[in-house]
PDB file of C-alpha atoms and ligand atoms in Angstrom:
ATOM      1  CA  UNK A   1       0.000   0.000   0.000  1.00 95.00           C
ATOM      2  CA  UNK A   2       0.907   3.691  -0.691  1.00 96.00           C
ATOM      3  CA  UNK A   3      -0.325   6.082   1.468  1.00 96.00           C
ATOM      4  CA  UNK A   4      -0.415   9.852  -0.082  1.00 97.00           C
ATOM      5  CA  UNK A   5      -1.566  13.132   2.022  1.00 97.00           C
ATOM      6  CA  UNK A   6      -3.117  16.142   0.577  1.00 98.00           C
ATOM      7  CA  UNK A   7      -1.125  19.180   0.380  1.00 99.00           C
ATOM      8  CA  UNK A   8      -3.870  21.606  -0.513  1.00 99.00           C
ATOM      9  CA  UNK A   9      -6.920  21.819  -2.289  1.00 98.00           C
ATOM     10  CA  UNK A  10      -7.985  23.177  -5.845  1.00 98.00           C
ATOM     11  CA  UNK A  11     -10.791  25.896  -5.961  1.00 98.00           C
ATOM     12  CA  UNK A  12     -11.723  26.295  -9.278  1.00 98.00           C
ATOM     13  CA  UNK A  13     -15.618  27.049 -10.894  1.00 98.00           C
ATOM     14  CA  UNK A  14     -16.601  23.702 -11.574  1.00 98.00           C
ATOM     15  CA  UNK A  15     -18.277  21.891  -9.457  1.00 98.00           C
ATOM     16  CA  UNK A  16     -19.821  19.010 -11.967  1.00 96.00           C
ATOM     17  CA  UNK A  17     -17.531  16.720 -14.272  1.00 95.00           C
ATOM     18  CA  UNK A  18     -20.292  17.450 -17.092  1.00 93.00           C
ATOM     19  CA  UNK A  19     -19.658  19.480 -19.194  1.00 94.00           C
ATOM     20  CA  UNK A  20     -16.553  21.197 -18.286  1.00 95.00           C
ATOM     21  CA  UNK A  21     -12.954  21.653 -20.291  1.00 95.00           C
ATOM     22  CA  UNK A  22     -10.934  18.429 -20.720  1.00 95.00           C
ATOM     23  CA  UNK A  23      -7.682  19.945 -20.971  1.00 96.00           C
ATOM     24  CA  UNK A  24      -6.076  23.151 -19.590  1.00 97.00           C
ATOM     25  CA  UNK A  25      -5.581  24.171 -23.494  1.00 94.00           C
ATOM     26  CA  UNK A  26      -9.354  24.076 -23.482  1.00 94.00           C
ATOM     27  CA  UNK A  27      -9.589  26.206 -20.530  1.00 96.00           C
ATOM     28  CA  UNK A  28      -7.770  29.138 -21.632  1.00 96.00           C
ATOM     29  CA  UNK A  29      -8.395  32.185 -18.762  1.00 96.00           C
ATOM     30  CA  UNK A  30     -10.554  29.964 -16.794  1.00 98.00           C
ATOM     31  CA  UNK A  31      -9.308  31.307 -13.035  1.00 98.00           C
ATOM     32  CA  UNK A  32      -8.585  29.052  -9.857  1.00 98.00           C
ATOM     33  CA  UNK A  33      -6.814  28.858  -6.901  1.00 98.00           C
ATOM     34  CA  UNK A  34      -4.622  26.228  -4.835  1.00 99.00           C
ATOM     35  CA  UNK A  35      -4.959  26.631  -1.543  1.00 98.00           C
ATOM     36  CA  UNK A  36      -1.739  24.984   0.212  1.00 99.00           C
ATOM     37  CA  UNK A  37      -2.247  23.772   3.636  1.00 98.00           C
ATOM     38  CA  UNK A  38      -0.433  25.697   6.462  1.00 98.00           C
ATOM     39  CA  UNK A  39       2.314  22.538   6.907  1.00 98.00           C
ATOM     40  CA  UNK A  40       3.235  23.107   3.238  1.00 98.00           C
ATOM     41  CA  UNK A  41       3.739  26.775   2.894  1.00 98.00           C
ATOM     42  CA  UNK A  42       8.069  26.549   3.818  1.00 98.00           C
ATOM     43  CA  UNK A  43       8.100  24.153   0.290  1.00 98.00           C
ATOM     44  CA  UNK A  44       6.340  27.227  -1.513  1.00 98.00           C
ATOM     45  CA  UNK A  45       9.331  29.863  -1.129  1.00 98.00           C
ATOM     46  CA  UNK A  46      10.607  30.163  -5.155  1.00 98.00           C
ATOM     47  CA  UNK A  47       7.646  29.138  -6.604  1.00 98.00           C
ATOM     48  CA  UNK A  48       6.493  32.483  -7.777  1.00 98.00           C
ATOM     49  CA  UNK A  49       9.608  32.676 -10.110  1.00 98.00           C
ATOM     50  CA  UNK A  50       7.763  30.103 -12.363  1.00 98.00           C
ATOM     51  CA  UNK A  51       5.014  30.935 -14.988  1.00 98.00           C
ATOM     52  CA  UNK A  52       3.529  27.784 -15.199  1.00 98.00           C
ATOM     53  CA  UNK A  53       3.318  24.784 -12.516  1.00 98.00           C
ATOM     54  CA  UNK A  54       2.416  21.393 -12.567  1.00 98.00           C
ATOM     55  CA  UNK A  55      -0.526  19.839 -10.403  1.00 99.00           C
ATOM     56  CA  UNK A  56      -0.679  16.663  -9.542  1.00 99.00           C
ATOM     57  CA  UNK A  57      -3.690  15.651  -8.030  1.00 99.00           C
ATOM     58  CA  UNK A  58      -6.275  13.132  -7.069  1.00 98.00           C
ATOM     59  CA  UNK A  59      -9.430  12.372  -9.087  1.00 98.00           C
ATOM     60  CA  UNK A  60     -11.485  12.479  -6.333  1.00 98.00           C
ATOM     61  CA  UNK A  61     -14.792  12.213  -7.989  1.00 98.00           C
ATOM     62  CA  UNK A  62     -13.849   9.542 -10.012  1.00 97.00           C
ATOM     63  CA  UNK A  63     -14.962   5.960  -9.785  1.00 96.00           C
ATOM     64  CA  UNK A  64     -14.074   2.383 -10.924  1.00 96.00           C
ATOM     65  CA  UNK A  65     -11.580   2.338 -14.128  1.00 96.00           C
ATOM     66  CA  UNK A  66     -11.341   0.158 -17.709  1.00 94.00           C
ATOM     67  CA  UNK A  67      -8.315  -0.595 -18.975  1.00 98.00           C
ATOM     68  CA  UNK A  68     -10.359  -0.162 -22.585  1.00 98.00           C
ATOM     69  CA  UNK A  69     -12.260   3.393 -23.000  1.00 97.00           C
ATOM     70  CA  UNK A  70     -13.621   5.413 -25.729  1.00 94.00           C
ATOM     71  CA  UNK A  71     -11.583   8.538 -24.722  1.00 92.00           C
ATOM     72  CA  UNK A  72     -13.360  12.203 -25.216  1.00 87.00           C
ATOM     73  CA  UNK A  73     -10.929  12.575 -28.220  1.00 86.00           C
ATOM     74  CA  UNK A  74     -12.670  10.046 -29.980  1.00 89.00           C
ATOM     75  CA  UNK A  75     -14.873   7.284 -30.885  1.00 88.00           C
ATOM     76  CA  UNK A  76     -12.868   4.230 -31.410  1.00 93.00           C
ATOM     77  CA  UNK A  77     -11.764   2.143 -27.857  1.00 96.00           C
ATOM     78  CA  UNK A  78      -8.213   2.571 -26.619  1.00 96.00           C
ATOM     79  CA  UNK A  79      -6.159   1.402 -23.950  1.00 98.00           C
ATOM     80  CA  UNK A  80      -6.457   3.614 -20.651  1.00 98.00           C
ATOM     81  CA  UNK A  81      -2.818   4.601 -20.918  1.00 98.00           C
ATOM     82  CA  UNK A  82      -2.737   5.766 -23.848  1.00 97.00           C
ATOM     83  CA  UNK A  83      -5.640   8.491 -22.572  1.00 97.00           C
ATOM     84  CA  UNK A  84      -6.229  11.051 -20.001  1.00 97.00           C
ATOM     85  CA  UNK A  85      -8.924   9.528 -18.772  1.00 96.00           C
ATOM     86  CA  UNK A  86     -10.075  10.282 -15.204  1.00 97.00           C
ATOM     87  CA  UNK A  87     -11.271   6.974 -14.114  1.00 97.00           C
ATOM     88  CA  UNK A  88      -8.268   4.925 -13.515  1.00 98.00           C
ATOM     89  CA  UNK A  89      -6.373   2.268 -11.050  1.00 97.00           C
ATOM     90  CA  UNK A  90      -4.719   5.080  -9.253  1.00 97.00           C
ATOM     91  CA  UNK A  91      -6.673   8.111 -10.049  1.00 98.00           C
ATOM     92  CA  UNK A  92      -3.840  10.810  -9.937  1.00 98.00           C
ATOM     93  CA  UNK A  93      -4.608  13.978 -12.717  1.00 98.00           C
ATOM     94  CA  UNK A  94      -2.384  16.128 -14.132  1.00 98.00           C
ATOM     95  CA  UNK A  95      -2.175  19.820 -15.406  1.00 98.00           C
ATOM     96  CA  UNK A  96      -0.132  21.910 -16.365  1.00 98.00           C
ATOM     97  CA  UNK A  97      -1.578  25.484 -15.334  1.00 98.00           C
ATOM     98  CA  UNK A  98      -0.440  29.351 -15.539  1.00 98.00           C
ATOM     99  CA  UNK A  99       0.843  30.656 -12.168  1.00 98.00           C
ATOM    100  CA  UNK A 100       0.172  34.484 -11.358  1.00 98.00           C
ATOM    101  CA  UNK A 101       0.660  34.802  -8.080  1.00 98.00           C
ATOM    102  CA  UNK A 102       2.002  33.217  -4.842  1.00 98.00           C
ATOM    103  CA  UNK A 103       0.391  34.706  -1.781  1.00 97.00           C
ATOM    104  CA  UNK A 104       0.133  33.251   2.035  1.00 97.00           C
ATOM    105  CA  UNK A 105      -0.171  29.850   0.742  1.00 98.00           C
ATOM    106  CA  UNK A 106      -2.410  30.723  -1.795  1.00 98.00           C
ATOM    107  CA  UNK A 107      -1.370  30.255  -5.572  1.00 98.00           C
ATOM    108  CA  UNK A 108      -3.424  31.958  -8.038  1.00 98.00           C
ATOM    109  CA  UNK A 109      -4.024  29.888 -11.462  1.00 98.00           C
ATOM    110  CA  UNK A 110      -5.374  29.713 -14.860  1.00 98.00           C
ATOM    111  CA  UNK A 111      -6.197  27.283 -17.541  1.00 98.00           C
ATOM    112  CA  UNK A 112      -7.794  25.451 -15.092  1.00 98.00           C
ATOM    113  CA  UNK A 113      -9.325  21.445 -15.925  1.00 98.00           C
ATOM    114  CA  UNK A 114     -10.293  20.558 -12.498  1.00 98.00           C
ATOM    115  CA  UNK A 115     -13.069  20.067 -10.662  1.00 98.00           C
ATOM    116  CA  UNK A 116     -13.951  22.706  -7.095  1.00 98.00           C
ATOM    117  CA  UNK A 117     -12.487  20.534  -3.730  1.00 98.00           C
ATOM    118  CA  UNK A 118     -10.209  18.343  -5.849  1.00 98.00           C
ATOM    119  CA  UNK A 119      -7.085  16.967  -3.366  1.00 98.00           C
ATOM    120  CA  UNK A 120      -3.354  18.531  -4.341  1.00 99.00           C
ATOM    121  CA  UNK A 121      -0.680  15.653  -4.094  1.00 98.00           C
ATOM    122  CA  UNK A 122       2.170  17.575  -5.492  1.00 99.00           C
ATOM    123  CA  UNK A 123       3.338  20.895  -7.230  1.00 99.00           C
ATOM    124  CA  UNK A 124       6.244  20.839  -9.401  1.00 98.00           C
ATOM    125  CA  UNK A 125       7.581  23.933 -11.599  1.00 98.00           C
ATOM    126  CA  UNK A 126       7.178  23.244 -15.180  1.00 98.00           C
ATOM    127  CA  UNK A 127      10.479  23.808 -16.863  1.00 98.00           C
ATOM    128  CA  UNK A 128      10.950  23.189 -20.951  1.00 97.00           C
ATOM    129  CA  UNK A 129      13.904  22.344 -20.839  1.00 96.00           C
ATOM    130  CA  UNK A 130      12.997  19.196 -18.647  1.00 97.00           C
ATOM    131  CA  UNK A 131       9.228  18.571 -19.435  1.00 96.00           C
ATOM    132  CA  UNK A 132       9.436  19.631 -23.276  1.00 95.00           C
ATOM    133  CA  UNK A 133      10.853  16.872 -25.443  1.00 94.00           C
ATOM    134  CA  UNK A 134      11.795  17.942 -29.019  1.00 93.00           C
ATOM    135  CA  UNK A 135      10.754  14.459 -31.099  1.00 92.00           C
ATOM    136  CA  UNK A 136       6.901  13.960 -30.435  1.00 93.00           C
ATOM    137  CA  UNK A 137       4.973  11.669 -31.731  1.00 94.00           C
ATOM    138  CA  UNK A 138       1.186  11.906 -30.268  1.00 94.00           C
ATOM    139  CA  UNK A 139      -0.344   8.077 -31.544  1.00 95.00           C
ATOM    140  CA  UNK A 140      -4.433   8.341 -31.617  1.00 94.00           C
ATOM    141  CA  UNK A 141      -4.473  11.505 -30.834  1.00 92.00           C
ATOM    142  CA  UNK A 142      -2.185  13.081 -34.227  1.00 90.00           C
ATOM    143  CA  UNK A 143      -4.375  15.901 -35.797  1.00 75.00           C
ATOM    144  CA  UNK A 144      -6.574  16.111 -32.984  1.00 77.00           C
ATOM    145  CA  UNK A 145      -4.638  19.094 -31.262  1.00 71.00           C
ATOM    146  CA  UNK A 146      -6.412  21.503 -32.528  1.00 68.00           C
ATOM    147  CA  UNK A 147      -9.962  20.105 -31.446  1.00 83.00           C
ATOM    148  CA  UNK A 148      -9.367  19.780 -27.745  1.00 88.00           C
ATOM    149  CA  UNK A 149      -9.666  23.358 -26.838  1.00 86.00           C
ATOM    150  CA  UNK A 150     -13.320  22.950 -28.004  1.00 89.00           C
ATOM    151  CA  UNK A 151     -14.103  19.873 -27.006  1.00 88.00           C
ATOM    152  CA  UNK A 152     -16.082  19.533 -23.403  1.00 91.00           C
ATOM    153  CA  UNK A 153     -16.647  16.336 -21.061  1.00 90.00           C
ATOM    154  CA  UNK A 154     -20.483  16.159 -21.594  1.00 89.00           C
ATOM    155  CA  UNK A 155     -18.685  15.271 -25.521  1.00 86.00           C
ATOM    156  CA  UNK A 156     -19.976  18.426 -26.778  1.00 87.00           C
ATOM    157  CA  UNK A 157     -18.225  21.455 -28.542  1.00 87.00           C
ATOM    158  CA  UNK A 158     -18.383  24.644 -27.344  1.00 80.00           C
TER     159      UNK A 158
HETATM  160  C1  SAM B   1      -9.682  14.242 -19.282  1.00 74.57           C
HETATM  161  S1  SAM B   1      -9.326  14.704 -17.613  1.00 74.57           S
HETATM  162  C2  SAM B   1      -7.747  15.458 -17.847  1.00 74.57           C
HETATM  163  C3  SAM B   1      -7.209  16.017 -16.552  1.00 74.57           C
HETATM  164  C4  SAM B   1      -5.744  16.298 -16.576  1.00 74.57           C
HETATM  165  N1  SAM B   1      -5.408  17.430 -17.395  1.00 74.57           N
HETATM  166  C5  SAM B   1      -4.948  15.058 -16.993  1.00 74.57           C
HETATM  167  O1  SAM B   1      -4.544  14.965 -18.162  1.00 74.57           O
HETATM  168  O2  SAM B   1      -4.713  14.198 -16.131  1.00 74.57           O
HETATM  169  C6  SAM B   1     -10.332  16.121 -17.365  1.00 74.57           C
HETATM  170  C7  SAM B   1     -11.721  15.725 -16.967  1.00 74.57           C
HETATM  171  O3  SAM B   1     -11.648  15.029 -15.736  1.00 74.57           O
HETATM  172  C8  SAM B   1     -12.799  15.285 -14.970  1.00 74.57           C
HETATM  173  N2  SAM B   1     -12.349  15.725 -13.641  1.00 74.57           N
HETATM  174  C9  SAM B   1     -11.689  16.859 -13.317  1.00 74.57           C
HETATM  175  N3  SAM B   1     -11.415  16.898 -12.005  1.00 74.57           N
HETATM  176  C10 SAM B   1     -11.911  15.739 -11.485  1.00 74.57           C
HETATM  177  C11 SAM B   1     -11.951  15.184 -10.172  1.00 74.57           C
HETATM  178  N4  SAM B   1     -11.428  15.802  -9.112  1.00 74.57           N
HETATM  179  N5  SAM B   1     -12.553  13.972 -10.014  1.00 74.57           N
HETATM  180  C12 SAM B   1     -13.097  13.314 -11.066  1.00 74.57           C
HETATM  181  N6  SAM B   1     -13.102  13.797 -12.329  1.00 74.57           N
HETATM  182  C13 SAM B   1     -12.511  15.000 -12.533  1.00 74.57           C
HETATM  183  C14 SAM B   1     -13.639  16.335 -15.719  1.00 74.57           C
HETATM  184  O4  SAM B   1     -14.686  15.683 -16.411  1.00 74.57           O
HETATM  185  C15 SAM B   1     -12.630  16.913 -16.710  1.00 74.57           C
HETATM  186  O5  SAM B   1     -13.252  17.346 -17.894  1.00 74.57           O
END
């Protein structure tokens, strides 16, 4: 068994998985906040230096999993790690989200994909240099880039 701890909690203005953005890209401007419990707020020092974070965090609303889904990308089945999908064995999201400010434990955000009261298990800066491979190849989802910014959770456009 792993055992994980919360380190905050993500305010953001959605409080229903349908219909909301699926991606941060699809959430351009959309404002939210991570509020970093009081034990936490030493590891925050720095932070602020960074335009862009990564959250790591747990799918709390999310239940049972498929290895096999029709992602929201697309009709045809694929294999659950080759998707975002939110219901899986260890339900742990990630998003990469625009940091504006850092104040008493409070870190301002936007492009936000996540759901109001969803659990924080880590924040990590997002550096290019590390996180931003040159040589991509994107399987299924080739040509699709340009779709997800409109494409919701309910499976509608906006
Ligand atoms: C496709 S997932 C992608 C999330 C993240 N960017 C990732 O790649 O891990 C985004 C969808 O997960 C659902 N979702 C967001 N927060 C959730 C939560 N706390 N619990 C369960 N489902 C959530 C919403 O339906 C949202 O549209």
């Amino acid at each position: 068994m792993i055992e994980f701890k919360p380190i905050g909690i993500i305010h953001s203005p959605f409080a229903d998985p349908h219909p909301m953005p699926i991606q941060p890209t699809g959430a351009v401007g959309v404002k939210g906040t991570v509020e970093v419990f009081a034990d936490f707020h030493e590891g925050l020092a720095d932070l602020g230096g960074f335009s862009h974070i990564i959250l790591l965090y747990f799918f709390h609303r999310s239940q049972g999993c498929k290895l096999t889904v029709v992602p929201f990308m697309d009709s045809e089945p694929r294999g659950l790690f080759a998707t975002r999908a939110p219901k899986r064995p260890n339900p742990i999201g990630l998003s990469v989200v625009q940091l504006d400010r850092v104040e008493d434990g409070m870190l301002n955000i936007r492009n936000v994909d996540i759901l109001d009261g969803t659990p924080v298990l880590d924040i990590k800066p997002y550096v290019p240099a590390f996180d931003h491979p040159d040589d991509i190849r994107t399987g299924w989802l080739e040509g699709a880039h340009k779709t997800v910014a409109q494409k919701r959770s309910d499976g509608r456009f906006k």
